XYZ file of C-alpha atoms in Angstrom:
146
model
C 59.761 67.643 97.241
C 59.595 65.695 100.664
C 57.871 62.816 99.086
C 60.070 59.907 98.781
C 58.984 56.234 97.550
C 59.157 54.065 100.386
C 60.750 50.549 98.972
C 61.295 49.299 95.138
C 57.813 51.110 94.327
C 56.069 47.480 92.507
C 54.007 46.967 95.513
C 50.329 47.092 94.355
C 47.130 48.612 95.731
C 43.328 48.008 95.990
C 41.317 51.549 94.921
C 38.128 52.669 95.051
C 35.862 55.483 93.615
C 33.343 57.244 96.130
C 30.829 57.033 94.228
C 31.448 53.071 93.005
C 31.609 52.509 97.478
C 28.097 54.182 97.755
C 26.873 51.744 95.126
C 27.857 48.922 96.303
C 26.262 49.970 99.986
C 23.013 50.626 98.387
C 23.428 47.093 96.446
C 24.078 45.454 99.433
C 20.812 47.132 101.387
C 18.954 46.115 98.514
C 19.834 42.523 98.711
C 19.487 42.481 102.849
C 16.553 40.687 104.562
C 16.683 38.065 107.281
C 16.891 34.831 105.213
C 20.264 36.652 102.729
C 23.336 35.597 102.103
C 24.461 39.352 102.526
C 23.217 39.451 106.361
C 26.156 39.670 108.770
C 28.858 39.396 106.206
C 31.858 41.936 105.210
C 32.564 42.775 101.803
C 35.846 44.154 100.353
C 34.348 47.181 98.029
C 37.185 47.835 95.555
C 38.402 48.596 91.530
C 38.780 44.347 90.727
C 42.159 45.216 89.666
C 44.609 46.369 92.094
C 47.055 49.677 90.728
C 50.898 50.393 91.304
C 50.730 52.942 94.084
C 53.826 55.286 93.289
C 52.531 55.084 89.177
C 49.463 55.932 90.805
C 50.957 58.682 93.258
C 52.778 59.987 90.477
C 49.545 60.223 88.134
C 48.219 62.492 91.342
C 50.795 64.869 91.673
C 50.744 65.414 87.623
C 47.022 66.412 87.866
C 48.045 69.317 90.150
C 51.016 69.686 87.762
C 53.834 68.690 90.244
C 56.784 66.274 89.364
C 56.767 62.683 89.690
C 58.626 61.273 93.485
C 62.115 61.003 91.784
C 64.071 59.766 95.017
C 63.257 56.805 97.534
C 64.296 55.282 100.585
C 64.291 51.258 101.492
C 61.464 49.959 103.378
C 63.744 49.124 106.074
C 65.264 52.645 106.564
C 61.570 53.826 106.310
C 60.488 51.650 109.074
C 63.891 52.742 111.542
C 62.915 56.720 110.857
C 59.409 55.939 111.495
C 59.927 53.961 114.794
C 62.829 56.900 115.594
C 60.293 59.942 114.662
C 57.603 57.924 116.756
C 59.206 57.750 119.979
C 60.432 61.549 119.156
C 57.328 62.544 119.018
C 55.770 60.536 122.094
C 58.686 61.333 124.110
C 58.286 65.090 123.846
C 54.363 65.560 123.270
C 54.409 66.529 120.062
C 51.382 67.690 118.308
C 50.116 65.224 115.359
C 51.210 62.803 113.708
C 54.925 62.205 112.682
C 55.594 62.524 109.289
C 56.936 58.820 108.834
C 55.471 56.250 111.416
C 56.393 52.377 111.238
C 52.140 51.890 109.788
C 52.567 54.562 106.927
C 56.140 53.200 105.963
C 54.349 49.591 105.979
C 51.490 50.875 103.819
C 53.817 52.697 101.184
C 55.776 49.729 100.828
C 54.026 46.639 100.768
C 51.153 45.112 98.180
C 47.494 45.161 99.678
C 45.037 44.446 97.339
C 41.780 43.015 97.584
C 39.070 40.537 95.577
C 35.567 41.616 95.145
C 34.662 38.423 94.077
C 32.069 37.438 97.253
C 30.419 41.286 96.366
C 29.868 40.069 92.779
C 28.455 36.557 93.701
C 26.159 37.898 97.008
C 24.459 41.040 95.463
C 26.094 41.545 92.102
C 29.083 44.472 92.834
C 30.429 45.557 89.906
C 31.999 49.611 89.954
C 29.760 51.944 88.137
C 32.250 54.800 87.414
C 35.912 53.234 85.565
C 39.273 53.892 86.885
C 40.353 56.188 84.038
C 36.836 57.956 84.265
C 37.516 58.371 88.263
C 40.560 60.179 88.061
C 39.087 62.222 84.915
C 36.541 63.194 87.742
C 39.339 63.959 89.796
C 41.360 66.178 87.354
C 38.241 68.092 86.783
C 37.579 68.555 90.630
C 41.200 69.512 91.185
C 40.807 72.097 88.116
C 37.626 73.388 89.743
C 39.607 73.990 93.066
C 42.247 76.064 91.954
């Protein structure tokens, strides 16, 4: 119940699936030699389509049978109790991390979302396991856990 959507909760998300990372890191060894286009480059590894992070945070807690985040706080209150609970906790050596910092307030409430695009064209990236069937994977693993 401490969970609270930081901002107007539209901001959108680039995901991946484990197993759709290791792929494309085996894809990219595979295409690797001295002369490639691949050598010395970065690649963002990602679902091509971004996801609404609180739909998707909500879709989360469901799977462990918890209640969707129901109350929220602005992105600019978010950022003020994160710079307040970081100084709190520098101030008097606290252990960890704060539970709100000015990075995780950013990261809850803005869009950041990635193209795959230069993956596809320089060794062929495409994810081998679908959103839906990555968070059926996820249910089950939950399930398995409990």
């Amino acid at each position: 119940g401490r969970l609270r959507r930081v901002g107007d909760g539209s901001n959108l998300v680039s995901m991946t699936y484990v197993e759709n990372t290791a792929h494309a890191h085996l894809q990219a060894a595979d295409a690797l030699n001295a002369d490639s286009i691949v050598a010395g480059q970065a690649y963002f590894i990602n679902e091509p389509e971004p996801v609404n992070l609180w739909q998707w945070i909500d879709q989360l807690l469901a799977l462990v049978d918890l209640p969707p985040v129901k109350r929220s706080v602005s992105t600019k209150a978010a950022l003020r109790i994160g710079g307040a609970l970081e100084t709190v906790y520098r101030l008097l050596h606290l252990p960890g991390e704060p539970p709100m910092t000015r990075f995780l307030a950013a990261q809850l409430s803005c869009s950041h979302y990635y193209s795959v695009e230069k993956a596809r064209r320089d060794f062929g990236y495409a994810p081998q396991v679908t959103f839906p069937e990555a968070m059926q994977r996820l249910q089950r693993d939950l399930a398995a856990r409990a």
